[in-house]
Structures are given as C-alpha cells and as structure tokens.
Amino acid sequence: MRILVVEDEVELADAVQRGLQREGYAVDVAYGGDEGLDKISYTSYDLICLDLNLPGTDGREIARQVRDGLGFGDEPPRILMLTARDSLDDRVAGLDDGADDYLVKPFQFAELAARVRALLRRDAGRSGAILTVGGLELDAARHRATRHGRPLDLTAKEFALLRYLMLHSGQVLAAERLLEHVWDEHADPFTNTVRVTVSNLRRKLGSAQPIETVVGSGYRLGEAG
Ligand code: CA
C-alpha cells in the first residue's frame, strides 16, 4: 500500500515515514502543501496522512481537492488528518472537507499505525484485522503471514506485495499498478523489480501457489490454494 505523508514538521514527517516503512508500506513525503498536491496529482496513493496547518496550500484545501477528484487511479485515497488543534469545530470541518479520520497531535505512533490499518481495511471493504484468502492468512499488525498454517518467511517487500494481492484477490492487477502501490517514488519503473518480487514470493508460497499470471494483463491472486 502506498502512503503519502504531508507534514511540514520535518522531524515528525520523517519519523512517521520511517515508522510506516517498518510496517511494510511504501511511503513518500511532502514537506509542504503545494508539494503534496503535486505528488497527489501524479501518483495513485492508497492513503494520505495530511497535516492540517501547512505552508502553501493547507490541509483542508488539499482534502477538498481530493474529495473533488484530484489525482488519478483506481480508487480515491483515504485521508487521515493530523491536527494540533482539538476543537470540535476543526474536527468537524476536517471531516466535512473529506477526511476519513483524524488524529490529534501529539500522538503515539502505534495509534497512527492502527488507524492507518483500519482505514486501509475499510477501503478494501473488510473489517477483520486478519486477512484470509484461500489457505493464506496475513496479520498486518503482527507482520505475520501463513499458508495452510505454515509460517512464511517474507521480506518486507514480499509481505507488502502479498498484502496488496490479498486485499484485491480475484482482480487482475497490472505490474504498473503493483509498482505504484507497493513501491515508493524511488522505484525504477524500467526494471523488472515487480516480476522478480512476484517470482520470489511464489517460490516461498510453495507448491500450487495461488498467484496466476494473466498474459498481457498482470497478476491475479486466486481464492483457491
Ligand atoms: Ca504543520
């Protein structure tokens, strides 16, 4: 899952980025509102951690533009508003502007991580904390994945790829879409990094692994297997 952090407090932005990367997300950062809008307009993010008070375009304006369809991609990004303010008016206004949830600063990283997981699950129309597809089970909070009860020893990128495939099981996902949602802005689009990671993941899933190649279109995680 690809996340954008828009936050002008550099230390906080970098800490949130590192924390979310450890959780297995691909994370980009924008240190101002205009840079944030720019990134949103050319990348299909799954979620935006959006500071309310920003230099340039502020968080409420960005939320409004996203709600009005800024950016491209398969699904609009979820918005988690970060705010130093805790007045009811600000929270209500932020939610009215299109934020899906909000978090009042200062916050513990564990709470931000839990809200991010909840919003991304909501996006996929699932409510449980543990994803299950066929014989696969993935617990994002504990970074654990199993197949038929057997633990899988996955790298962070393989884990992130498997999670994205499970959240979209049954759908054909183009390599470009996987690159956009599982890798961050430093990924080189001209390498075969998606193919290599899919191949490594398949090997670790073992016999009768459930990731199909759909020739000319992409990959699909089947319900069987
Ligand atoms: Ca700020």
Tab-separated table of C-alpha atoms and ligand atoms in Angstrom:
chain	number	residue	atom	x	y	z
A	1	MET	CA	0.000	0.000	0.000
A	2	ARG	CA	1.328	3.410	-0.977
A	3	ILE	CA	1.081	6.277	1.511
A	4	LEU	CA	1.873	9.985	1.260
A	5	VAL	CA	2.792	11.930	4.406
A	6	VAL	CA	2.157	15.688	4.012
A	7	GLU	CA	3.703	17.365	7.042
A	8	ASP	CA	5.895	20.454	7.364
A	9	GLU	CA	7.478	19.465	10.694
A	10	VAL	CA	10.436	17.681	9.160
A	11	GLU	CA	11.320	15.513	12.160
A	12	LEU	CA	7.745	14.368	12.614
A	13	ALA	CA	7.328	13.720	8.871
A	14	ASP	CA	10.500	11.641	8.751
A	15	ALA	CA	9.606	9.697	11.913
A	16	VAL	CA	6.160	8.858	10.525
A	17	GLN	CA	7.731	7.826	7.207
A	18	ARG	CA	10.253	5.509	8.892
A	19	GLY	CA	7.591	4.010	11.160
A	20	LEU	CA	5.205	3.319	8.285
A	21	GLN	CA	8.034	1.867	6.192
A	22	ARG	CA	8.755	-0.538	9.037
A	23	GLU	CA	5.080	-1.538	8.860
A	24	GLY	CA	5.688	-2.539	5.240
A	25	TYR	CA	4.150	0.420	3.410
A	26	ALA	CA	5.713	2.340	0.532
A	27	VAL	CA	5.877	5.910	1.852
A	28	ASP	CA	6.561	9.250	0.151
A	29	VAL	CA	6.836	12.576	2.000
A	30	ALA	CA	5.881	16.135	1.041
A	31	TYR	CA	7.030	18.903	3.408
A	32	GLY	CA	4.517	21.476	2.196
A	33	GLY	CA	1.006	21.735	0.815
A	34	ASP	CA	1.948	22.592	-2.765
A	35	GLU	CA	4.431	19.725	-2.970
A	36	GLY	CA	1.719	17.466	-1.538
A	37	LEU	CA	-0.816	18.498	-4.178
A	38	ASP	CA	1.792	17.964	-6.856
A	39	LYS	CA	2.534	14.402	-5.704
A	40	ILE	CA	-1.157	13.541	-5.334
A	41	SER	CA	-1.803	14.723	-8.883
A	42	TYR	CA	0.564	12.198	-10.452
A	43	THR	CA	0.578	9.228	-8.059
A	44	SER	CA	-2.248	6.936	-7.062
A	45	TYR	CA	-1.951	6.836	-3.253
A	46	ASP	CA	-3.974	4.491	-1.064
A	47	LEU	CA	-3.841	6.832	1.927
A	48	ILE	CA	-2.642	10.333	2.809
A	49	CYS	CA	-1.529	11.366	6.306
A	50	LEU	CA	-2.365	15.028	5.976
A	51	ASP	CA	-1.307	17.777	8.351
A	52	LEU	CA	-3.974	20.448	8.774
A	53	ASN	CA	-1.702	23.523	9.087
A	54	LEU	CA	0.715	23.645	6.180
A	55	PRO	CA	2.675	26.329	4.377
A	56	GLY	CA	1.236	26.887	0.915
A	57	THR	CA	-1.999	25.015	0.306
A	58	ASP	CA	-3.370	23.941	3.702
A	59	GLY	CA	-4.666	20.515	4.675
A	60	ARG	CA	-8.342	21.378	4.416
A	61	GLU	CA	-7.920	22.669	0.870
A	62	ILE	CA	-5.993	19.520	-0.124
A	63	ALA	CA	-8.729	17.324	1.388
A	64	ARG	CA	-11.351	19.249	-0.589
A	65	GLN	CA	-9.421	18.819	-3.827
A	66	VAL	CA	-9.002	15.078	-3.235
A	67	ARG	CA	-12.712	14.757	-2.453
A	68	ASP	CA	-13.422	16.607	-5.702
A	69	GLY	CA	-11.397	14.049	-7.627
A	70	LEU	CA	-7.817	15.305	-7.672
A	71	GLY	CA	-5.341	12.661	-8.710
A	72	PHE	CA	-5.838	9.630	-10.824
A	73	GLY	CA	-6.033	5.964	-10.130
A	74	ASP	CA	-8.329	3.136	-9.367
A	75	GLU	CA	-9.701	4.339	-6.011
A	76	PRO	CA	-9.518	7.743	-4.284
A	77	PRO	CA	-7.041	7.832	-1.382
A	78	ARG	CA	-8.210	7.670	2.214
A	79	ILE	CA	-7.286	10.733	4.283
A	80	LEU	CA	-6.082	10.668	7.881
A	81	MET	CA	-5.923	14.284	9.060
A	82	LEU	CA	-3.204	15.168	11.566
A	83	THR	CA	-4.002	18.207	13.627
A	84	ALA	CA	-2.574	20.116	16.544
A	85	ARG	CA	-5.983	21.596	17.146
A	86	ASP	CA	-8.517	19.779	19.181
A	87	SER	CA	-11.542	21.991	18.922
A	88	LEU	CA	-14.730	20.295	17.836
A	89	ASP	CA	-15.157	22.808	15.003
A	90	ASP	CA	-11.830	21.903	13.427
A	91	ARG	CA	-12.503	18.201	13.598
A	92	VAL	CA	-15.981	18.572	12.130
A	93	ALA	CA	-14.663	20.869	9.396
A	94	GLY	CA	-11.868	18.417	8.536
A	95	LEU	CA	-14.316	15.537	8.255
A	96	ASP	CA	-16.668	17.704	6.179
A	97	ASP	CA	-13.784	18.526	3.859
A	98	GLY	CA	-13.284	14.871	3.069
A	99	ALA	CA	-11.012	13.454	5.774
A	100	ASP	CA	-11.901	9.870	6.736
A	101	ASP	CA	-10.416	10.086	10.213
A	102	TYR	CA	-8.242	12.423	12.259
A	103	LEU	CA	-5.549	12.196	14.882
A	104	VAL	CA	-4.708	14.961	17.344
A	105	LYS	CA	-1.011	15.780	17.906
A	106	PRO	CA	0.938	14.756	19.821
A	107	PHE	CA	0.108	11.109	19.144
A	108	GLN	CA	1.773	7.759	19.720
A	109	PHE	CA	2.991	6.107	16.538
A	110	ALA	CA	1.164	2.881	17.490
A	111	GLU	CA	-2.138	4.757	17.338
A	112	LEU	CA	-1.365	6.240	13.933
A	113	ALA	CA	-0.383	2.776	12.653
A	114	ALA	CA	-3.629	1.262	13.959
A	115	ARG	CA	-5.742	3.981	12.318
A	116	VAL	CA	-3.883	3.552	9.039
A	117	ARG	CA	-4.545	-0.191	9.105
A	118	ALA	CA	-8.213	0.394	9.903
A	119	LEU	CA	-8.646	2.913	7.059
A	120	LEU	CA	-6.936	0.641	4.539
A	121	ARG	CA	-9.105	-2.293	5.603
A	122	ARG	CA	-12.183	-0.132	5.254
A	123	ASP	CA	-11.013	0.735	1.763
A	124	ALA	CA	-10.954	-2.922	0.863
A	125	GLY	CA	-14.383	-3.494	2.401
A	126	ARG	CA	-13.063	-5.795	5.080
A	127	SER	CA	-13.476	-5.497	8.808
A	128	GLY	CA	-11.296	-8.166	10.410
A	129	ALA	CA	-7.724	-7.431	11.460
A	130	ILE	CA	-6.518	-10.609	9.771
A	131	LEU	CA	-6.800	-11.091	6.022
A	132	THR	CA	-7.716	-14.553	4.762
A	133	VAL	CA	-7.729	-15.697	1.135
A	134	GLY	CA	-7.862	-19.424	0.452
A	135	GLY	CA	-5.187	-21.037	2.597
A	136	LEU	CA	-3.399	-17.740	3.126
A	137	GLU	CA	-3.641	-15.743	6.334
A	138	LEU	CA	-1.973	-12.377	6.873
A	139	ASP	CA	-1.841	-10.392	10.098
A	140	ALA	CA	-0.635	-6.893	9.201
A	141	ALA	CA	-0.352	-5.716	12.811
A	142	ARG	CA	1.966	-8.578	13.750
A	143	HIS	CA	3.738	-8.814	10.375
A	144	ARG	CA	2.863	-12.486	10.135
A	145	ALA	CA	1.748	-14.468	7.131
A	146	THR	CA	0.977	-18.165	6.909
A	147	ARG	CA	-0.143	-20.582	4.223
A	148	HIS	CA	-2.121	-23.605	5.420
A	149	GLY	CA	-0.847	-22.737	8.887
A	150	ARG	CA	2.801	-22.790	7.814
A	151	PRO	CA	4.651	-19.514	8.593
A	152	LEU	CA	6.063	-17.709	5.550
A	153	ASP	CA	9.467	-16.096	5.851
A	154	LEU	CA	8.945	-12.975	3.708
A	155	THR	CA	10.971	-9.822	3.143
A	156	ALA	CA	9.192	-6.526	3.867
A	157	LYS	CA	8.542	-6.024	0.135
A	158	GLU	CA	7.235	-9.573	-0.378
A	159	PHE	CA	4.954	-9.098	2.643
A	160	ALA	CA	3.668	-5.778	1.252
A	161	LEU	CA	3.081	-7.348	-2.167
A	162	LEU	CA	1.202	-10.290	-0.660
A	163	ARG	CA	-0.956	-7.929	1.396
A	164	TYR	CA	-1.850	-5.885	-1.689
A	165	LEU	CA	-2.677	-9.032	-3.682
A	166	MET	CA	-4.836	-10.348	-0.815
A	167	LEU	CA	-6.704	-7.042	-0.450
A	168	HIS	CA	-7.505	-7.272	-4.184
A	169	SER	CA	-7.863	-11.024	-4.547
A	170	GLY	CA	-9.635	-12.186	-7.681
A	171	GLN	CA	-8.743	-8.981	-9.552
A	172	VAL	CA	-6.193	-8.801	-12.331
A	173	LEU	CA	-3.511	-6.312	-11.254
A	174	ALA	CA	-1.137	-4.867	-13.837
A	175	ALA	CA	2.562	-4.735	-12.980
A	176	GLU	CA	2.364	-0.916	-13.223
A	177	ARG	CA	-0.377	-0.859	-10.599
A	178	LEU	CA	1.640	-3.097	-8.273
A	179	LEU	CA	4.682	-0.884	-8.776
A	180	GLU	CA	2.631	2.178	-7.917
A	181	HIS	CA	1.032	0.755	-4.768
A	182	VAL	CA	3.756	-1.440	-3.302
A	183	TRP	CA	6.889	0.537	-4.158
A	184	ASP	CA	7.694	4.174	-3.365
A	185	GLU	CA	8.822	7.036	-5.589
A	186	HIS	CA	12.408	5.767	-5.631
A	187	ALA	CA	11.474	2.610	-7.529
A	188	ASP	CA	12.796	2.499	-11.078
A	189	PRO	CA	9.820	1.826	-13.376
A	190	PHE	CA	12.087	0.411	-16.060
A	191	THR	CA	13.443	-2.510	-14.055
A	192	ASN	CA	11.823	-5.912	-13.654
A	193	THR	CA	11.510	-5.452	-9.893
A	194	VAL	CA	7.811	-6.449	-9.819
A	195	ARG	CA	8.442	-9.637	-11.794
A	196	VAL	CA	11.380	-10.598	-9.593
A	197	THR	CA	9.484	-9.967	-6.342
A	198	VAL	CA	6.419	-11.897	-7.580
A	199	SER	CA	8.704	-14.759	-8.550
A	200	ASN	CA	10.383	-14.837	-5.118
A	201	LEU	CA	7.014	-14.661	-3.368
A	202	ARG	CA	5.673	-17.562	-5.447
A	203	ARG	CA	8.686	-19.668	-4.568
A	204	LYS	CA	8.098	-19.039	-0.851
A	205	LEU	CA	4.378	-19.816	-1.133
A	206	GLY	CA	5.366	-23.320	-2.225
A	207	SER	CA	3.543	-25.923	-4.279
A	208	ALA	CA	0.329	-24.996	-6.127
A	209	GLN	CA	0.954	-21.361	-5.234
A	210	PRO	CA	-2.121	-19.204	-5.984
A	211	ILE	CA	-0.675	-16.225	-7.929
A	212	GLU	CA	-1.632	-16.558	-11.594
A	213	THR	CA	-0.038	-14.680	-14.451
A	214	VAL	CA	-2.680	-13.263	-16.780
A	215	VAL	CA	-0.791	-12.903	-20.027
A	216	GLY	CA	-0.641	-9.346	-21.267
A	217	SER	CA	-2.576	-8.016	-18.246
A	218	GLY	CA	-0.858	-8.774	-14.953
A	219	TYR	CA	-1.260	-10.973	-11.898
A	220	ARG	CA	-4.237	-12.362	-10.019
A	221	LEU	CA	-4.378	-13.983	-6.600
A	222	GLY	CA	-6.945	-16.789	-6.744
A	223	GLU	CA	-9.249	-17.797	-3.891
A	224	ALA	CA	-8.165	-21.432	-4.221
A	225	GLY	CA	-4.823	-22.681	-2.940
B	1	CA	CA	2.040	21.910	10.347
